[in-house]
mmCIF file of C-alpha atoms in Angstrom:
data_model
loop_
_atom_site.group_PDB
_atom_site.id
_atom_site.type_symbol
_atom_site.label_atom_id
_atom_site.label_comp_id
_atom_site.label_asym_id
_atom_site.label_seq_id
_atom_site.Cartn_x
_atom_site.Cartn_y
_atom_site.Cartn_z
ATOM 1 C CA MET A 1 116.668 117.421 59.132
ATOM 2 C CA SER A 2 119.524 115.265 60.381
ATOM 3 C CA TRP A 3 119.247 116.887 63.765
ATOM 4 C CA VAL A 4 115.926 115.194 64.320
ATOM 5 C CA TYR A 5 117.536 111.908 64.084
ATOM 6 C CA TRP A 6 120.369 112.691 66.304
ATOM 7 C CA VAL A 7 117.943 114.118 68.952
ATOM 8 C CA LEU A 8 115.707 111.148 68.936
ATOM 9 C CA GLY A 9 118.643 108.708 69.044
ATOM 10 C CA GLY A 10 120.360 110.675 71.689
ATOM 11 C CA LEU A 11 117.232 110.840 73.821
ATOM 12 C CA ASN A 12 116.752 107.086 73.667
ATOM 13 C CA VAL A 13 120.549 106.433 74.444
ATOM 14 C CA LEU A 14 120.344 108.676 77.424
ATOM 15 C CA MET A 15 117.136 107.091 78.938
ATOM 16 C CA TRP A 16 117.763 103.471 78.128
ATOM 17 C CA GLY A 17 121.456 103.574 78.710
ATOM 18 C CA SER A 18 121.388 105.296 81.988
ATOM 19 C CA ILE A 19 118.562 103.119 83.292
ATOM 20 C CA ALA A 20 120.434 99.999 82.227
ATOM 21 C CA ILE A 21 123.511 100.930 84.040
ATOM 22 C CA ILE A 22 121.360 101.843 87.150
ATOM 23 C CA PHE A 23 119.486 98.653 87.100
ATOM 24 C CA THR A 24 122.601 96.417 86.522
ATOM 25 C CA ALA A 25 124.167 97.982 89.596
ATOM 26 C CA ASN A 26 121.064 97.556 91.896
ATOM 27 C CA ALA A 27 119.020 94.621 90.743
ATOM 28 C CA GLY A 28 120.978 92.296 93.078
ATOM 29 C CA LYS A 29 119.409 94.320 95.973
ATOM 30 C CA ILE A 30 115.829 93.131 95.139
ATOM 31 C CA GLY A 31 114.832 89.959 97.165
ATOM 32 C CA ILE A 32 114.074 86.583 95.826
ATOM 33 C CA LEU A 33 111.527 84.636 97.725
ATOM 34 C CA HIS A 34 112.703 81.048 96.940
ATOM 35 C CA ARG A 35 115.889 81.757 98.659
ATOM 36 C CA THR A 36 114.400 82.632 101.970
ATOM 37 C CA ARG A 37 114.236 79.948 104.799
ATOM 38 C CA GLU A 38 110.880 79.255 106.163
ATOM 39 C CA GLU A 39 111.789 79.637 109.897
ATOM 40 C CA THR A 40 110.054 82.373 111.676
ATOM 41 C CA ALA A 41 111.388 83.961 114.816
ATOM 42 C CA GLY A 42 108.032 84.216 116.476
ATOM 43 C CA ARG A 43 104.594 82.807 116.485
ATOM 44 C CA GLN A 44 102.976 82.135 113.182
ATOM 45 C CA PRO A 45 100.034 84.796 112.506
ATOM 46 C CA TYR A 46 96.738 83.413 111.286
ATOM 47 C CA ILE A 47 96.271 84.561 107.503
ATOM 48 C CA SER A 48 93.252 85.144 105.526
ATOM 49 C CA VAL A 49 93.578 84.534 101.770
ATOM 50 C CA VAL A 50 90.952 86.609 99.969
ATOM 51 C CA ILE A 51 90.313 85.738 96.405
ATOM 52 C CA ALA A 52 88.225 87.926 94.056
ATOM 53 C CA ALA A 53 86.752 85.556 91.341
ATOM 54 C CA ARG A 54 84.592 86.719 88.331
ATOM 55 C CA ASN A 55 83.997 84.263 85.531
ATOM 56 C CA GLU A 56 87.016 82.192 86.735
ATOM 57 C CA GLN A 57 85.737 78.592 86.231
ATOM 58 C CA LYS A 58 88.968 77.565 84.326
ATOM 59 C CA ALA A 59 91.337 78.492 87.006
ATOM 60 C CA LEU A 60 89.671 78.862 90.329
ATOM 61 C CA GLU A 61 89.963 75.056 91.436
ATOM 62 C CA ARG A 62 93.568 74.907 90.805
ATOM 63 C CA CYS A 63 94.156 78.050 92.693
ATOM 64 C CA VAL A 64 92.425 77.021 95.762
ATOM 65 C CA GLU A 65 93.892 73.388 95.650
ATOM 66 C CA SER A 66 97.531 75.017 95.635
ATOM 67 C CA LEU A 67 96.478 76.993 98.587
ATOM 68 C CA MET A 68 95.240 73.816 100.314
ATOM 69 C CA ASN A 69 98.671 72.275 99.799
ATOM 70 C CA GLN A 70 100.713 74.924 101.782
ATOM 71 C CA THR A 71 103.021 73.980 104.290
ATOM 72 C CA TYR A 72 101.897 76.918 106.317
ATOM 73 C CA ASP A 73 98.953 75.814 108.698
ATOM 74 C CA PRO A 74 97.205 78.775 110.272
ATOM 75 C CA LEU A 75 95.354 79.574 107.139
ATOM 76 C CA GLU A 76 91.976 80.374 105.797
ATOM 77 C CA VAL A 77 90.705 80.832 102.162
ATOM 78 C CA ILE A 78 87.696 83.163 101.341
ATOM 79 C CA VAL A 79 86.457 82.985 97.715
ATOM 80 C CA VAL A 80 84.421 85.920 96.718
ATOM 81 C CA ASN A 81 82.356 85.069 93.740
ATOM 82 C CA ASP A 82 81.936 88.351 91.979
ATOM 83 C CA ARG A 83 78.893 88.281 89.781
ATOM 84 C CA SER A 84 80.144 85.606 87.740
ATOM 85 C CA GLU A 85 78.192 84.380 84.683
ATOM 86 C CA ASP A 86 79.726 81.061 84.607
ATOM 87 C CA GLY A 87 80.365 78.074 86.874
ATOM 88 C CA THR A 88 82.630 80.007 89.280
ATOM 89 C CA GLY A 89 79.959 80.019 92.103
ATOM 90 C CA ALA A 90 79.356 76.433 91.948
ATOM 91 C CA ILE A 91 82.901 75.724 92.057
ATOM 92 C CA ALA A 92 83.617 77.923 95.003
ATOM 93 C CA ALA A 93 80.606 76.203 96.862
ATOM 94 C CA LYS A 94 81.993 72.679 96.176
ATOM 95 C CA LEU A 95 85.420 73.811 97.493
ATOM 96 C CA ALA A 96 83.948 75.101 100.695
ATOM 97 C CA GLN A 97 82.158 71.793 101.319
ATOM 98 C CA ALA A 98 85.574 69.960 100.550
ATOM 99 C CA TYR A 99 87.732 71.879 102.895
ATOM 100 C CA PRO A 100 86.787 73.275 106.327
ATOM 101 C CA ASN A 101 89.133 76.314 105.885
ATOM 102 C CA VAL A 102 87.489 77.483 102.770
ATOM 103 C CA THR A 103 84.595 79.770 102.599
ATOM 104 C CA ALA A 104 82.542 80.798 99.716
ATOM 105 C CA LEU A 105 80.798 84.210 99.547
ATOM 106 C CA ASP A 106 78.496 85.346 96.630
ATOM 107 C CA VAL A 107 78.401 88.969 95.757
ATOM 108 C CA ARG A 108 75.287 89.656 93.432
ATOM 109 C CA ASP A 109 75.164 93.536 93.131
ATOM 110 C CA LEU A 110 77.872 96.220 92.553
ATOM 111 C CA PRO A 111 77.333 99.494 94.451
ATOM 112 C CA GLU A 112 78.258 102.732 92.475
ATOM 113 C CA GLN A 113 81.746 104.308 92.774
ATOM 114 C CA TRP A 114 83.113 100.824 93.254
ATOM 115 C CA MET A 115 85.460 98.654 90.917
ATOM 116 C CA GLY A 116 84.152 95.045 90.973
ATOM 117 C CA LYS A 117 87.356 93.509 92.307
ATOM 118 C CA SER A 118 87.909 96.050 94.940
ATOM 119 C CA HIS A 119 84.319 95.580 96.149
ATOM 120 C CA ALA A 120 84.767 91.713 96.168
ATOM 121 C CA LEU A 121 88.005 91.875 98.213
ATOM 122 C CA PHE A 122 86.398 94.368 100.645
ATOM 123 C CA GLN A 123 83.512 92.113 101.103
ATOM 124 C CA GLY A 124 85.924 89.193 101.674
ATOM 125 C CA THR A 125 87.759 90.946 104.534
ATOM 126 C CA LYS A 126 84.486 91.546 106.400
ATOM 127 C CA MET A 127 84.510 87.614 106.861
ATOM 128 C CA ALA A 128 88.291 87.210 107.364
ATOM 129 C CA LYS A 129 89.601 86.063 110.770
ATOM 130 C CA GLY A 130 93.218 86.639 110.005
ATOM 131 C CA GLU A 131 95.650 88.991 111.759
ATOM 132 C CA TRP A 132 97.334 89.309 108.102
ATOM 133 C CA LEU A 133 95.414 89.417 104.851
ATOM 134 C CA LEU A 134 96.608 88.040 101.460
ATOM 135 C CA PHE A 135 94.822 89.453 98.485
ATOM 136 C CA THR A 136 95.298 87.328 95.389
ATOM 137 C CA ASP A 137 93.754 86.283 92.081
ATOM 138 C CA ALA A 138 91.900 83.281 91.017
ATOM 139 C CA ASP A 139 94.278 82.325 88.162
ATOM 140 C CA ILE A 140 97.345 82.263 90.628
ATOM 141 C CA LEU A 141 99.248 78.947 91.441
ATOM 142 C CA PHE A 142 101.182 78.682 94.671
ATOM 143 C CA GLN A 143 104.132 76.429 95.355
ATOM 144 C CA PRO A 144 103.741 74.604 98.721
ATOM 145 C CA SER A 145 106.320 76.649 100.808
ATOM 146 C CA CYS A 146 105.273 80.037 99.155
ATOM 147 C CA ILE A 147 103.222 81.374 102.118
ATOM 148 C CA ALA A 148 105.570 80.100 104.619
ATOM 149 C CA LYS A 149 108.590 81.749 103.079
ATOM 150 C CA ALA A 150 106.578 84.976 102.595
ATOM 151 C CA VAL A 151 105.692 85.101 106.338
ATOM 152 C CA ALA A 152 109.521 84.379 107.320
ATOM 153 C CA TYR A 153 110.465 87.129 104.880
ATOM 154 C CA MET A 154 108.064 89.472 106.461
ATOM 155 C CA ASP A 155 109.171 88.414 109.908
ATOM 156 C CA ARG A 156 112.840 88.801 109.203
ATOM 157 C CA HIS A 157 112.599 92.415 107.670
ATOM 158 C CA GLU A 158 109.892 93.455 110.155
ATOM 159 C CA LEU A 159 107.525 94.427 107.166
ATOM 160 C CA ASP A 160 103.760 95.408 107.112
ATOM 161 C CA HIS A 161 103.244 94.618 103.448
ATOM 162 C CA LEU A 162 104.955 92.308 101.078
ATOM 163 C CA THR A 163 104.167 92.237 97.253
ATOM 164 C CA MET A 164 105.612 89.733 94.769
ATOM 165 C CA ILE A 165 106.106 89.538 90.973
ATOM 166 C CA PRO A 166 105.140 86.213 89.800
ATOM 167 C CA ASP A 167 106.074 83.815 87.090
ATOM 168 C CA PHE A 168 104.106 83.880 83.920
ATOM 169 C CA ILE A 169 103.271 80.485 82.826
ATOM 170 C CA GLY A 170 101.451 78.816 80.054
ATOM 171 C CA PRO A 171 101.600 78.492 76.258
ATOM 172 C CA HIS A 172 100.648 82.126 75.473
ATOM 173 C CA ALA A 173 103.905 83.901 74.295
ATOM 174 C CA LEU A 174 102.445 87.382 73.893
ATOM 175 C CA SER A 175 101.301 87.211 77.554
ATOM 176 C CA LYS A 176 104.781 86.433 78.701
ATOM 177 C CA TRP A 177 106.329 89.207 76.713
ATOM 178 C CA TYR A 178 103.794 91.842 77.936
ATOM 179 C CA ALA A 179 104.541 90.728 81.538
ATOM 180 C CA SER A 180 108.183 90.840 81.151
ATOM 181 C CA PHE A 181 107.869 94.423 79.704
ATOM 182 C CA ILE A 182 105.555 95.496 82.568
ATOM 183 C CA PHE A 183 107.609 94.069 85.375
ATOM 184 C CA MET A 184 110.902 94.913 83.856
ATOM 185 C CA SER A 185 109.814 98.485 83.696
ATOM 186 C CA ALA A 186 108.443 98.396 87.297
ATOM 187 C CA SER A 187 111.828 96.894 88.414
ATOM 188 C CA SER A 188 114.125 99.261 86.639
ATOM 189 C CA PHE A 189 112.248 102.709 86.226
ATOM 190 C CA GLY A 190 110.269 102.052 89.491
ATOM 191 C CA GLN A 191 113.656 101.261 91.110
ATOM 192 C CA LEU A 192 112.035 98.214 92.800
ATOM 193 C CA TRP A 193 115.311 97.933 95.398
ATOM 194 C CA LYS A 194 114.263 101.246 97.034
ATOM 195 C CA ILE A 195 111.031 99.914 98.149
ATOM 196 C CA LYS A 196 112.208 98.601 101.401
ATOM 197 C CA ASP A 197 113.632 101.975 102.286
ATOM 198 C CA PRO A 198 111.270 103.676 104.643
ATOM 199 C CA LYS A 199 112.577 107.115 103.528
ATOM 200 C CA ALA A 200 111.988 106.427 99.840
ATOM 201 C CA SER A 201 108.543 107.145 98.143
ATOM 202 C CA HIS A 202 108.746 104.132 95.896
ATOM 203 C CA SER A 203 106.010 101.666 96.370
ATOM 204 C CA LEU A 204 104.479 98.681 94.390
ATOM 205 C CA GLY A 205 101.316 96.504 94.796
ATOM 206 C CA VAL A 206 100.783 93.579 92.503
ATOM 207 C CA GLY A 207 97.329 91.797 92.291
ATOM 208 C CA ALA A 208 98.774 88.257 92.228
ATOM 209 C CA PHE A 209 100.259 88.623 95.874
ATOM 210 C CA ASN A 210 99.666 91.454 98.332
ATOM 211 C CA LEU A 211 100.114 90.191 101.867
ATOM 212 C CA VAL A 212 99.585 93.026 104.350
ATOM 213 C CA LYS A 213 98.952 93.139 108.222
ATOM 214 C CA ARG A 214 95.394 93.875 108.915
ATOM 215 C CA GLU A 215 96.043 96.798 111.081
ATOM 216 C CA ALA A 216 98.052 98.562 108.357
ATOM 217 C CA TYR A 217 95.193 97.806 105.929
ATOM 218 C CA GLU A 218 92.466 99.234 108.165
ATOM 219 C CA LYS A 219 94.636 102.197 109.012
ATOM 220 C CA ILE A 220 94.824 103.354 105.334
ATOM 221 C CA GLY A 221 91.020 103.050 105.163
ATOM 222 C CA THR A 222 90.658 99.729 103.425
ATOM 223 C CA HIS A 223 89.539 99.296 99.794
ATOM 224 C CA GLU A 224 86.825 101.870 100.588
ATOM 225 C CA ALA A 225 89.598 104.461 100.391
ATOM 226 C CA PHE A 226 90.282 103.843 96.744
ATOM 227 C CA SER A 227 87.094 101.950 95.661
ATOM 228 C CA TYR A 228 87.063 103.703 92.247
ATOM 229 C CA VAL A 229 90.663 103.250 91.191
ATOM 230 C CA THR A 230 91.295 100.803 88.243
ATOM 231 C CA THR A 231 94.720 99.920 89.545
ATOM 232 C CA ASP A 232 93.710 98.759 92.919
ATOM 233 C CA ASP A 233 96.606 96.656 93.618
ATOM 234 C CA ALA A 234 99.166 99.343 92.949
ATOM 235 C CA GLU A 235 97.102 101.934 94.885
ATOM 236 C CA LEU A 236 97.107 99.628 97.889
ATOM 237 C CA GLY A 237 100.590 99.525 97.759
ATOM 238 C CA LYS A 238 101.096 103.210 97.350
ATOM 239 C CA ARG A 239 98.803 104.004 100.443
ATOM 240 C CA ILE A 240 100.522 101.546 102.657
ATOM 241 C CA LYS A 241 103.929 103.263 101.862
ATOM 242 C CA GLN A 242 102.542 106.744 102.340
ATOM 243 C CA GLY A 243 100.887 105.730 105.694
ATOM 244 C CA GLY A 244 104.459 105.067 106.816
ATOM 245 C CA TYR A 245 104.477 101.319 107.087
ATOM 246 C CA ARG A 246 107.192 99.187 106.050
ATOM 247 C CA GLN A 247 106.992 97.416 102.652
ATOM 248 C CA ASP A 248 109.047 95.391 100.243
ATOM 249 C CA ALA A 249 108.676 93.801 96.822
ATOM 250 C CA VAL A 250 110.301 90.597 95.811
ATOM 251 C CA TYR A 251 110.526 88.268 92.836
ATOM 252 C CA GLY A 252 108.347 85.140 93.176
ATOM 253 C CA THR A 253 109.988 83.018 90.735
ATOM 254 C CA ARG A 254 109.560 79.193 91.482
ATOM 255 C CA MET A 255 107.225 80.247 94.106
ATOM 256 C CA ILE A 256 104.042 81.654 92.434
ATOM 257 C CA GLY A 257 102.881 81.511 88.972
ATOM 258 C CA VAL A 258 100.043 83.161 86.766
ATOM 259 C CA TRP A 259 98.694 80.696 84.108
ATOM 260 C CA ASN A 260 98.060 82.699 80.848
ATOM 261 C CA TRP A 261 97.649 86.144 82.131
ATOM 262 C CA TYR A 262 95.958 86.954 78.778
ATOM 263 C CA GLU A 263 94.771 84.056 76.464
ATOM 264 C CA SER A 264 94.637 85.872 73.338
ATOM 265 C CA LEU A 265 95.974 89.002 71.466
ATOM 266 C CA SER A 266 92.416 90.654 71.786
ATOM 267 C CA GLN A 267 92.322 90.133 75.401
ATOM 268 C CA LEU A 268 96.007 91.644 75.818
ATOM 269 C CA ILE A 269 94.919 94.742 73.775
ATOM 270 C CA GLY A 270 91.786 95.041 75.609
ATOM 271 C CA SER A 271 93.550 94.979 78.837
ATOM 272 C CA VAL A 272 95.123 98.445 77.931
ATOM 273 C CA GLU A 273 91.584 99.958 78.300
ATOM 274 C CA LYS A 274 91.785 99.520 82.137
ATOM 275 C CA SER A 275 94.527 102.401 82.306
ATOM 276 C CA VAL A 276 93.955 104.225 79.085
ATOM 277 C CA PHE A 277 90.373 105.241 78.634
ATOM 278 C CA SER A 278 90.467 108.688 77.466
ATOM 279 C CA TYR A 279 91.926 110.096 74.223
ATOM 280 C CA PRO A 280 94.353 112.497 75.968
ATOM 281 C CA LYS A 281 95.902 109.480 77.801
ATOM 282 C CA ALA A 282 95.830 107.546 74.465
ATOM 283 C CA VAL A 283 97.745 110.267 72.717
ATOM 284 C CA ILE A 284 100.296 110.456 75.524
ATOM 285 C CA THR A 285 100.712 106.764 75.409
ATOM 286 C CA ALA A 286 101.064 106.566 71.671
ATOM 287 C CA VAL A 287 103.622 109.298 71.565
ATOM 288 C CA SER A 288 105.697 107.811 74.361
ATOM 289 C CA CYS A 289 105.632 104.272 72.711
ATOM 290 C CA LEU A 290 106.534 105.510 69.101
ATOM 291 C CA LEU A 291 109.346 107.673 70.289
ATOM 292 C CA THR A 292 110.970 105.382 72.877
ATOM 293 C CA MET A 293 109.914 101.774 72.169
ATOM 294 C CA ILE A 294 109.392 101.656 68.266
ATOM 295 C CA TYR A 295 111.503 104.559 66.826
ATOM 296 C CA PRO A 296 115.098 103.039 67.771
ATOM 297 C CA TRP A 297 114.343 99.949 65.752
ATOM 298 C CA ILE A 298 113.083 101.998 62.530
ATOM 299 C CA GLY A 299 116.006 104.346 63.262
ATOM 300 C CA LEU A 300 118.535 101.649 62.630
ATOM 301 C CA PHE A 301 117.598 101.838 58.881
ATOM 302 C CA ILE A 302 116.966 105.523 58.424
ATOM 303 C CA GLY A 303 119.061 108.854 58.818
ATOM 304 C CA PRO A 304 122.596 109.565 59.207
ATOM 305 C CA LEU A 305 125.222 106.755 60.319
ATOM 306 C CA SER A 306 125.780 108.568 63.421
ATOM 307 C CA ALA A 307 121.999 108.551 64.452
ATOM 308 C CA ARG A 308 121.720 105.017 63.589
ATOM 309 C CA VAL A 309 124.617 104.076 65.829
ATOM 310 C CA LEU A 310 122.769 105.943 68.701
ATOM 311 C CA CYS A 311 119.667 103.775 68.001
ATOM 312 C CA GLY A 312 121.888 100.574 67.954
ATOM 313 C CA VAL A 313 123.103 101.703 71.397
ATOM 314 C CA SER A 314 119.575 102.181 72.558
ATOM 315 C CA ILE A 315 118.526 98.662 71.388
ATOM 316 C CA ILE A 316 121.405 97.037 72.923
ATOM 317 C CA SER A 317 120.518 98.770 76.352
ATOM 318 C CA VAL A 318 116.967 97.565 76.068
ATOM 319 C CA LEU A 319 117.995 94.070 75.437
ATOM 320 C CA TRP A 320 120.460 94.234 78.293
ATOM 321 C CA LEU A 321 117.609 95.385 80.581
ATOM 322 C CA TYR A 322 115.673 92.489 79.722
ATOM 323 C CA PHE A 323 118.624 90.090 80.254
ATOM 324 C CA ILE A 324 119.351 91.409 83.652
ATOM 325 C CA TYR A 325 115.484 91.218 84.513
ATOM 326 C CA ALA A 326 115.302 87.805 83.532
ATOM 327 C CA ARG A 327 118.470 86.791 85.408
ATOM 328 C CA TYR A 328 116.690 87.586 88.664
ATOM 329 C CA SER A 329 112.953 87.106 87.856
ATOM 330 C CA GLY A 330 113.108 83.847 85.787
ATOM 331 C CA SER A 331 111.664 85.614 82.859
ATOM 332 C CA GLY A 332 112.972 84.807 79.307
ATOM 333 C CA PHE A 333 116.427 86.173 78.275
ATOM 334 C CA TRP A 334 115.457 87.017 74.865
ATOM 335 C CA TYR A 335 112.042 88.632 75.535
ATOM 336 C CA GLY A 336 113.551 92.023 74.643
ATOM 337 C CA ILE A 337 113.184 91.330 71.007
ATOM 338 C CA ALA A 338 109.306 91.845 71.458
ATOM 339 C CA HIS A 339 110.014 95.293 72.870
ATOM 340 C CA PRO A 340 108.608 97.175 69.911
ATOM 341 C CA LEU A 341 105.813 94.822 69.330
ATOM 342 C CA ILE A 342 104.659 95.526 72.938
ATOM 343 C CA GLY A 343 104.944 99.356 72.119
ATOM 344 C CA LEU A 344 102.631 98.764 69.061
ATOM 345 C CA ILE A 345 100.143 96.928 71.253
ATOM 346 C CA LEU A 346 100.144 99.564 73.800
ATOM 347 C CA THR A 347 99.561 102.244 71.202
ATOM 348 C CA ILE A 348 96.657 100.388 69.508
ATOM 349 C CA GLY A 349 95.155 99.230 72.756
ATOM 350 C CA GLY A 350 95.291 102.949 74.171
ATOM 351 C CA PHE A 351 93.295 104.266 71.101
ATOM 352 C CA ARG A 352 90.848 101.320 71.015
ATOM 353 C CA GLY A 353 90.152 101.814 74.818
ATOM 354 C CA ALA A 354 89.535 105.480 74.347
ATOM 355 C CA TYR A 355 87.147 104.823 71.371
ATOM 356 C CA ARG A 356 85.391 102.046 73.215
ATOM 357 C CA ALA A 357 85.000 104.211 76.442
ATOM 358 C CA GLY A 358 83.543 107.057 74.555
ATOM 359 C CA ARG A 359 81.114 104.987 72.547
ATOM 360 C CA ARG A 360 79.931 102.887 75.663
ATOM 361 C CA GLY A 361 79.856 105.743 77.969
ATOM 362 C CA GLY A 362 82.497 104.244 80.319
ATOM 363 C CA MET A 363 85.531 101.928 80.648
ATOM 364 C CA THR A 364 84.492 98.425 80.435
ATOM 365 C CA TRP A 365 86.450 95.773 82.372
ATOM 366 C CA ARG A 366 85.318 92.057 82.804
ATOM 367 C CA GLY A 367 81.948 92.786 81.469
ATOM 368 C CA THR A 368 81.138 95.660 83.597
ATOM 369 C CA THR A 369 81.155 99.348 82.287
ATOM 370 C CA TYR A 370 82.369 101.991 84.786
ATOM 371 C CA ASP A 371 81.509 105.720 84.345
ATOM 372 C CA ARG A 372 84.718 107.790 83.499
ATOM 373 C CA THR A 373 83.588 111.024 85.556
ATOM 374 C CA HIS A 374 85.242 110.073 88.708
ATOM 375 C CA LEU A 375 87.261 106.997 87.659
ATOM 376 C CA LYS A 376 90.930 106.906 88.291
ATOM 377 C CA ALA A 377 93.777 104.850 86.919
#
């Protein structure tokens, strides 16, 4: 029986230890936007910011106000009210009256084989006048120089697409811990430093900030090409990279922030359903989380001493990964202690999502139920 403990401990050391070494050696190659100077070599392109907003009356006004305070001038904002049931539409209309470069658009119906957000963003692009498009969310807060620095970064590196990992702000600690896990994993296992390499297949798209040249967006087929994919932001990044366009991902600390990504534990658990809405996926998620995120912490107290040491090395590697990620991203240095808790949340969320999707006949996200038959994550 001892060999089981050694195998589990050894596999975790191999996985977490090796990725910790690789990430430590390469994390400094990932761009940090606030270090970029605002100057651009050529003319300033006109940018259309497209916001998909569904039931965002708490956050929308702050988001648009932060965009109106940008130091970058050639800018318009298109707020797409996606079938909201609260005061979002009225707030969007008020903002459009207050600012000449803000346009409000109401979407009342959702066609089949479309995700709500993708459809709203696509409708917004039809009204957009910009050469470049910035897709963002209604709960994002932009620092005044954010877009100017992003344009300068794209110009300097000759990019077609720039995405950004934001700060996660607000009082809800679980939301910050979860975000840290998601983007630490994207940075290390996803090898974020390779995204800028045209020869590498690595890509990323983050819903908070996807700045893309309109030509590239249209060449990949717009949101119509992936209208029924739950992870539309990542799919956008993937298709742009596959299309042969130049792309990069940077840390947006001090430049862009998400206010309370999820406001409660139930919201956070429910968010897992967006990606895990079938029992096979739930089982894979659970086994992965139990063996690699939860077991090392349990393994400290069971099995032979040598196996416990292996678990201890795995945990140190995990904590070090979070430390390195925090050093560059602005996240909390100590967030790694929540690692097994996030694994438990993902496990519970996966089975809950599969159960709810089966009972309701589809995956439910933001009040809309989507048929699972052709839905992709």
